CSV table of C-alpha atoms in Angstrom, one decimal:
chain,number,residue,atom,x,y,z
A,24,ASP,CA,-28.4,-59.6,-82.8
A,25,ILE,CA,-24.9,-57.9,-83.3
A,26,VAL,CA,-24.7,-58.3,-87.2
A,27,MET,CA,-20.9,-58.9,-88.4
A,28,THR,CA,-20.3,-57.4,-92.2
A,29,GLN,CA,-17.3,-57.7,-93.4
A,30,PHE,CA,-15.8,-56.0,-96.9
A,31,PRO,CA,-14.7,-56.8,-99.4
A,32,ASP,CA,-16.4,-59.9,-100.3
A,33,SER,CA,-13.1,-61.2,-102.3
A,34,LEU,CA,-9.8,-59.4,-102.4
A,35,ALA,CA,-6.8,-60.6,-104.9
A,36,VAL,CA,-3.2,-59.4,-103.7
A,37,SER,CA,-0.3,-60.1,-105.3
A,38,LEU,CA,2.6,-62.0,-103.8
A,39,GLY,CA,4.4,-60.0,-101.3
A,40,GLU,CA,1.8,-57.0,-101.4
A,41,ARG,CA,-0.2,-55.9,-98.6
A,42,ALA,CA,-3.9,-57.6,-98.3
A,43,THR,CA,-6.1,-55.8,-96.0
A,44,ILE,CA,-10.1,-56.8,-94.7
A,45,ASN,CA,-12.4,-55.1,-93.4
A,46,CYS,CA,-14.9,-55.5,-90.7
A,47,LYS,CA,-17.9,-53.6,-89.2
A,48,SER,CA,-20.1,-55.0,-86.7
A,49,SER,CA,-23.8,-53.0,-85.7
A,50,GLN,CA,-23.1,-52.2,-82.4
A,51,SER,CA,-19.8,-51.9,-80.4
A,52,VAL,CA,-17.9,-54.7,-79.2
A,53,LEU,CA,-15.5,-52.7,-77.0
A,54,TYR,CA,-15.9,-53.7,-73.3
A,55,SER,CA,-15.0,-50.3,-71.6
A,56,SER,CA,-14.0,-51.2,-68.1
A,57,ASP,CA,-11.3,-53.3,-69.4
A,58,ASN,CA,-10.8,-51.7,-73.1
A,59,LYS,CA,-10.6,-55.0,-74.7
A,60,ASN,CA,-12.7,-55.7,-78.1
A,61,PHE,CA,-14.2,-58.8,-78.3
A,62,LEU,CA,-13.3,-59.6,-81.4
A,63,ALA,CA,-11.7,-62.7,-83.3
A,64,TRP,CA,-10.4,-63.3,-86.9
A,65,TYR,CA,-10.0,-66.4,-88.8
A,66,GLN,CA,-8.6,-68.4,-91.4
A,67,GLN,CA,-10.4,-71.1,-93.0
A,68,LYS,CA,-8.8,-73.3,-96.0
A,69,PRO,CA,-10.8,-76.0,-97.9
A,70,GLY,CA,-11.5,-78.7,-96.1
A,71,GLN,CA,-10.2,-77.5,-93.0
A,72,PRO,CA,-11.9,-75.8,-89.9
A,73,PRO,CA,-11.4,-72.1,-88.9
A,74,LYS,CA,-8.4,-71.7,-87.8
A,75,LEU,CA,-7.7,-69.1,-85.1
A,76,LEU,CA,-5.6,-65.9,-86.0
A,77,ILE,CA,-5.7,-63.0,-83.6
A,78,TYR,CA,-8.4,-62.5,-80.5
A,79,TRP,CA,-8.5,-59.2,-78.2
A,80,ALA,CA,-8.9,-57.4,-82.0
A,81,SER,CA,-4.9,-57.2,-82.1
A,82,THR,CA,-3.2,-60.4,-80.2
A,83,ARG,CA,-1.8,-63.0,-82.5
A,84,GLU,CA,-2.9,-66.5,-81.6
A,85,SER,CA,0.7,-69.0,-80.9
A,86,GLY,CA,2.0,-70.1,-84.0
A,87,VAL,CA,1.2,-67.2,-86.4
A,88,PRO,CA,3.0,-65.7,-88.4
A,89,ASP,CA,3.7,-62.2,-87.4
A,90,ARG,CA,2.4,-60.9,-91.0
A,91,PHE,CA,-1.0,-61.1,-89.8
A,92,SER,CA,-1.8,-58.6,-87.7
A,93,GLY,CA,-5.2,-57.1,-86.1
A,94,SER,CA,-6.4,-53.2,-85.2
A,95,GLY,CA,-9.5,-51.5,-85.0
A,96,SER,CA,-11.8,-50.6,-81.6
A,97,GLY,CA,-15.5,-50.5,-81.0
A,98,THR,CA,-17.3,-51.0,-84.5
A,99,ASP,CA,-14.6,-50.8,-86.8
A,100,PHE,CA,-11.3,-53.4,-87.5
A,101,THR,CA,-8.9,-54.3,-89.7
A,102,LEU,CA,-6.9,-57.4,-90.6
A,103,THR,CA,-3.7,-57.3,-92.4
A,104,ILE,CA,-1.7,-59.3,-93.8
A,105,SER,CA,1.8,-57.6,-94.4
A,106,SER,CA,2.8,-59.4,-97.2
A,107,LEU,CA,1.3,-62.3,-98.7
A,108,GLN,CA,2.4,-65.4,-99.4
A,109,PRO,CA,1.1,-68.8,-101.4
A,110,GLU,CA,-0.3,-70.1,-98.5
A,111,ASP,CA,-2.2,-67.6,-97.6
A,112,VAL,CA,-4.9,-68.3,-100.0
A,113,ALA,CA,-8.3,-68.8,-97.7
A,114,VAL,CA,-11.2,-67.4,-96.5
A,115,TYR,CA,-10.8,-65.0,-93.8
A,116,TYR,CA,-13.9,-64.5,-91.4
A,117,CYS,CA,-13.9,-61.7,-88.2
A,118,GLN,CA,-16.2,-63.1,-85.3
A,119,GLN,CA,-17.5,-61.0,-82.4
A,120,TYR,CA,-18.1,-62.6,-79.0
A,121,TYR,CA,-19.2,-59.6,-76.9
A,122,THR,CA,-22.7,-61.3,-77.3
A,123,PRO,CA,-23.6,-65.2,-78.4
A,124,PRO,CA,-21.0,-65.6,-81.2
A,125,ALA,CA,-21.3,-64.3,-84.6
A,126,PHE,CA,-19.8,-64.5,-87.3
A,127,GLY,CA,-18.7,-61.9,-90.4
A,128,GLN,CA,-19.9,-63.7,-94.1
A,129,GLY,CA,-16.6,-64.1,-94.6
A,130,THR,CA,-13.7,-62.8,-97.4
A,131,ARG,CA,-11.8,-65.1,-99.7
A,132,LEU,CA,-8.2,-64.2,-100.7
A,133,GLU,CA,-6.8,-65.3,-103.8
A,134,ILE,CA,-3.8,-64.5,-105.3
A,135,LYS,CA,-3.0,-61.7,-108.1
B,28,GLN,CA,-2.8,-79.8,-76.6
B,29,VAL,CA,-6.7,-79.8,-77.1
B,30,GLN,CA,-7.8,-81.9,-79.8
B,31,LEU,CA,-11.5,-82.5,-80.8
B,32,GLN,CA,-12.8,-85.7,-82.7
B,33,GLN,CA,-16.3,-85.6,-84.3
B,34,SER,CA,-18.7,-88.3,-84.7
B,35,GLY,CA,-22.2,-88.9,-86.2
B,36,PRO,CA,-23.9,-89.9,-89.5
B,37,GLY,CA,-24.0,-87.6,-92.6
B,38,LEU,CA,-27.2,-88.5,-93.7
B,39,VAL,CA,-30.0,-87.6,-91.9
B,40,LYS,CA,-34.3,-88.0,-93.1
B,41,PRO,CA,-36.4,-84.8,-93.1
B,42,SER,CA,-38.2,-84.3,-89.7
B,43,GLN,CA,-36.0,-86.4,-88.1
B,44,THR,CA,-33.2,-85.8,-85.8
B,45,LEU,CA,-29.4,-84.9,-85.9
B,46,SER,CA,-27.1,-86.5,-83.6
B,47,LEU,CA,-23.6,-85.8,-83.5
B,48,THR,CA,-20.5,-86.7,-80.8
B,49,CYS,CA,-17.2,-84.0,-80.0
B,50,ALA,CA,-15.0,-86.0,-78.4
B,51,ILE,CA,-12.0,-84.4,-76.3
B,52,SER,CA,-8.7,-84.9,-75.5
B,53,GLY,CA,-6.2,-83.2,-73.8
B,54,ASP,CA,-8.9,-81.0,-71.9
B,55,SER,CA,-12.1,-82.1,-69.4
B,56,VAL,CA,-15.8,-81.3,-70.7
B,57,SER,CA,-15.9,-80.3,-66.5
B,58,SER,CA,-13.1,-77.9,-66.7
B,59,ASP,CA,-14.0,-74.7,-65.1
B,60,SER,CA,-11.7,-72.7,-67.9
B,61,ALA,CA,-13.6,-73.4,-70.6
B,62,ALA,CA,-16.4,-74.1,-72.8
B,63,TRP,CA,-17.4,-75.8,-75.3
B,64,HIS,CA,-19.8,-75.2,-78.6
B,65,TRP,CA,-21.0,-76.5,-81.6
B,66,ILE,CA,-21.4,-74.0,-84.8
B,67,ARG,CA,-22.1,-74.9,-88.5
B,68,HIS,CA,-21.5,-73.7,-91.5
B,69,SER,CA,-24.0,-73.6,-94.8
B,70,PRO,CA,-23.5,-71.6,-98.1
B,71,SER,CA,-26.9,-69.7,-97.5
B,72,ARG,CA,-26.4,-69.0,-93.3
B,73,GLY,CA,-22.5,-68.6,-93.0
B,74,LEU,CA,-20.9,-69.8,-90.1
B,75,GLU,CA,-23.7,-70.0,-87.4
B,76,TRP,CA,-23.2,-70.2,-83.5
B,77,LEU,CA,-25.7,-73.2,-82.1
B,78,GLY,CA,-25.2,-73.5,-78.9
B,79,ARG,CA,-22.6,-74.4,-75.6
B,80,THR,CA,-21.9,-76.3,-72.9
B,81,PHE,CA,-20.5,-75.4,-69.9
B,82,TYR,CA,-19.6,-76.6,-65.9
B,83,ARG,CA,-19.2,-74.1,-63.3
B,84,SER,CA,-20.1,-76.0,-60.5
B,85,LYS,CA,-23.1,-77.3,-62.0
B,86,TRP,CA,-24.0,-77.5,-66.0
B,87,TYR,CA,-25.1,-74.5,-67.8
B,88,ASN,CA,-26.0,-74.3,-71.9
B,89,ASP,CA,-27.6,-72.3,-73.6
B,90,TYR,CA,-28.8,-72.0,-77.2
B,91,ALA,CA,-29.2,-69.7,-80.3
B,92,VAL,CA,-32.7,-68.0,-80.8
B,93,SER,CA,-32.4,-69.4,-84.8
B,94,VAL,CA,-32.9,-73.6,-83.1
B,95,LYS,CA,-34.3,-72.6,-79.7
B,96,GLY,CA,-36.7,-75.4,-78.8
B,97,ARG,CA,-35.0,-78.2,-81.3
B,98,ILE,CA,-32.0,-78.1,-79.6
B,99,THR,CA,-29.9,-79.9,-76.9
B,100,ILE,CA,-26.2,-79.7,-76.4
B,101,ASN,CA,-25.6,-82.4,-73.4
B,102,PRO,CA,-21.9,-83.7,-71.8
B,103,ASP,CA,-21.3,-86.7,-71.2
B,104,THR,CA,-18.5,-87.0,-68.2
B,105,SER,CA,-17.9,-90.7,-68.4
B,106,LYS,CA,-16.5,-90.3,-72.6
B,107,ASN,CA,-15.0,-87.0,-71.7
B,108,GLN,CA,-17.1,-85.8,-74.7
B,109,PHE,CA,-20.2,-83.9,-76.1
B,110,SER,CA,-23.0,-83.8,-78.1
B,111,LEU,CA,-25.4,-82.2,-80.4
B,112,GLN,CA,-29.1,-83.1,-81.1
B,113,LEU,CA,-31.4,-81.2,-83.7
B,114,ASN,CA,-34.7,-82.3,-83.6
B,115,SER,CA,-37.4,-81.9,-86.2
B,116,VAL,CA,-34.7,-81.3,-89.4
B,117,THR,CA,-35.1,-79.7,-92.8
B,118,PRO,CA,-33.1,-79.2,-96.1
B,119,GLU,CA,-32.6,-75.9,-94.4
B,120,ASP,CA,-29.9,-77.6,-91.9
B,121,THR,CA,-28.4,-79.6,-94.1
B,122,ALA,CA,-24.4,-78.0,-93.6
B,123,VAL,CA,-20.9,-78.8,-92.3
B,124,TYR,CA,-21.4,-78.6,-88.4
B,125,TYR,CA,-18.1,-78.5,-85.7
B,126,CYS,CA,-17.8,-78.4,-82.0
B,127,ALA,CA,-15.2,-76.3,-80.9
B,128,ARG,CA,-13.3,-74.9,-77.7
B,129,GLU,CA,-14.0,-71.6,-76.0
B,130,PRO,CA,-11.2,-70.9,-73.9
B,131,LYS,CA,-12.7,-69.0,-70.8
B,132,THR,CA,-9.6,-66.7,-69.6
B,133,VAL,CA,-12.0,-64.2,-68.2
B,134,PRO,CA,-14.3,-65.6,-65.5
B,135,GLY,CA,-17.7,-64.4,-66.7
B,136,MET,CA,-17.1,-63.4,-69.6
B,137,ARG,CA,-17.0,-65.3,-73.4
B,138,SER,CA,-13.8,-65.4,-75.5
B,139,TRP,CA,-12.8,-66.9,-78.8
B,140,PHE,CA,-12.8,-70.5,-80.1
B,141,ASP,CA,-9.1,-71.8,-80.0
B,142,THR,CA,-9.8,-75.3,-81.2
B,143,TRP,CA,-12.6,-76.7,-83.8
B,144,GLY,CA,-13.3,-80.4,-84.3
B,145,GLN,CA,-12.6,-81.4,-88.1
B,146,GLY,CA,-16.5,-80.7,-89.2
B,147,THR,CA,-19.0,-83.1,-90.3
B,148,LEU,CA,-21.1,-82.4,-93.7
B,149,VAL,CA,-24.9,-83.4,-92.5
B,150,THR,CA,-27.1,-84.0,-95.4
B,151,VAL,CA,-30.9,-83.5,-94.6
B,152,SER,CA,-32.8,-85.5,-97.2
B,153,SER,CA,-35.2,-88.4,-98.2
């Protein structure tokens, strides 16, 4: 099974500053024949289900603000929030869907 | 707009069966462009995928190794919903359970979860 590891576990960033969350998979999630990475990012706020932000590692879901971006390929991926807003305080998860789905352990993002 | 509405008891006794239902609006459980999943979230195990059901000319299921043998996910086409049954529960099965939709954008390939139910906290305790 593919294991997803996120780092850091928690992160405090000042309002308006950049936040960067990393995710590493134990095996490549790149499907080479069409060059797609089977990697998604979610945001979860207290008492709510996870909300899809990014799929195919870098495609923003409809309605997600453009300050959220995803990058990376193969086994190493990054979620970047370009200018942190108060409503971005949440736990963020990566998830691979190359094999039976698996999630990272989550990164808690707070305001400094 | 697709919505998922979960229902079911929040307390189950050890060794008994956990049963939850997820009612679908805005899509069909029989859709050939979606799959329907159960996922749980606990402090000890994080977000854990449990299994799915989907229809592609016939019904298919697949389940996580961690719960295989104890889990059944069934579609109910008459009510446009699907259910989770988890047998022989222990306190380790205490978690928030979610249903979720996987949109099938590429035939034969997995994709992400774009719609989630509201979550049900299920506590296993006597």
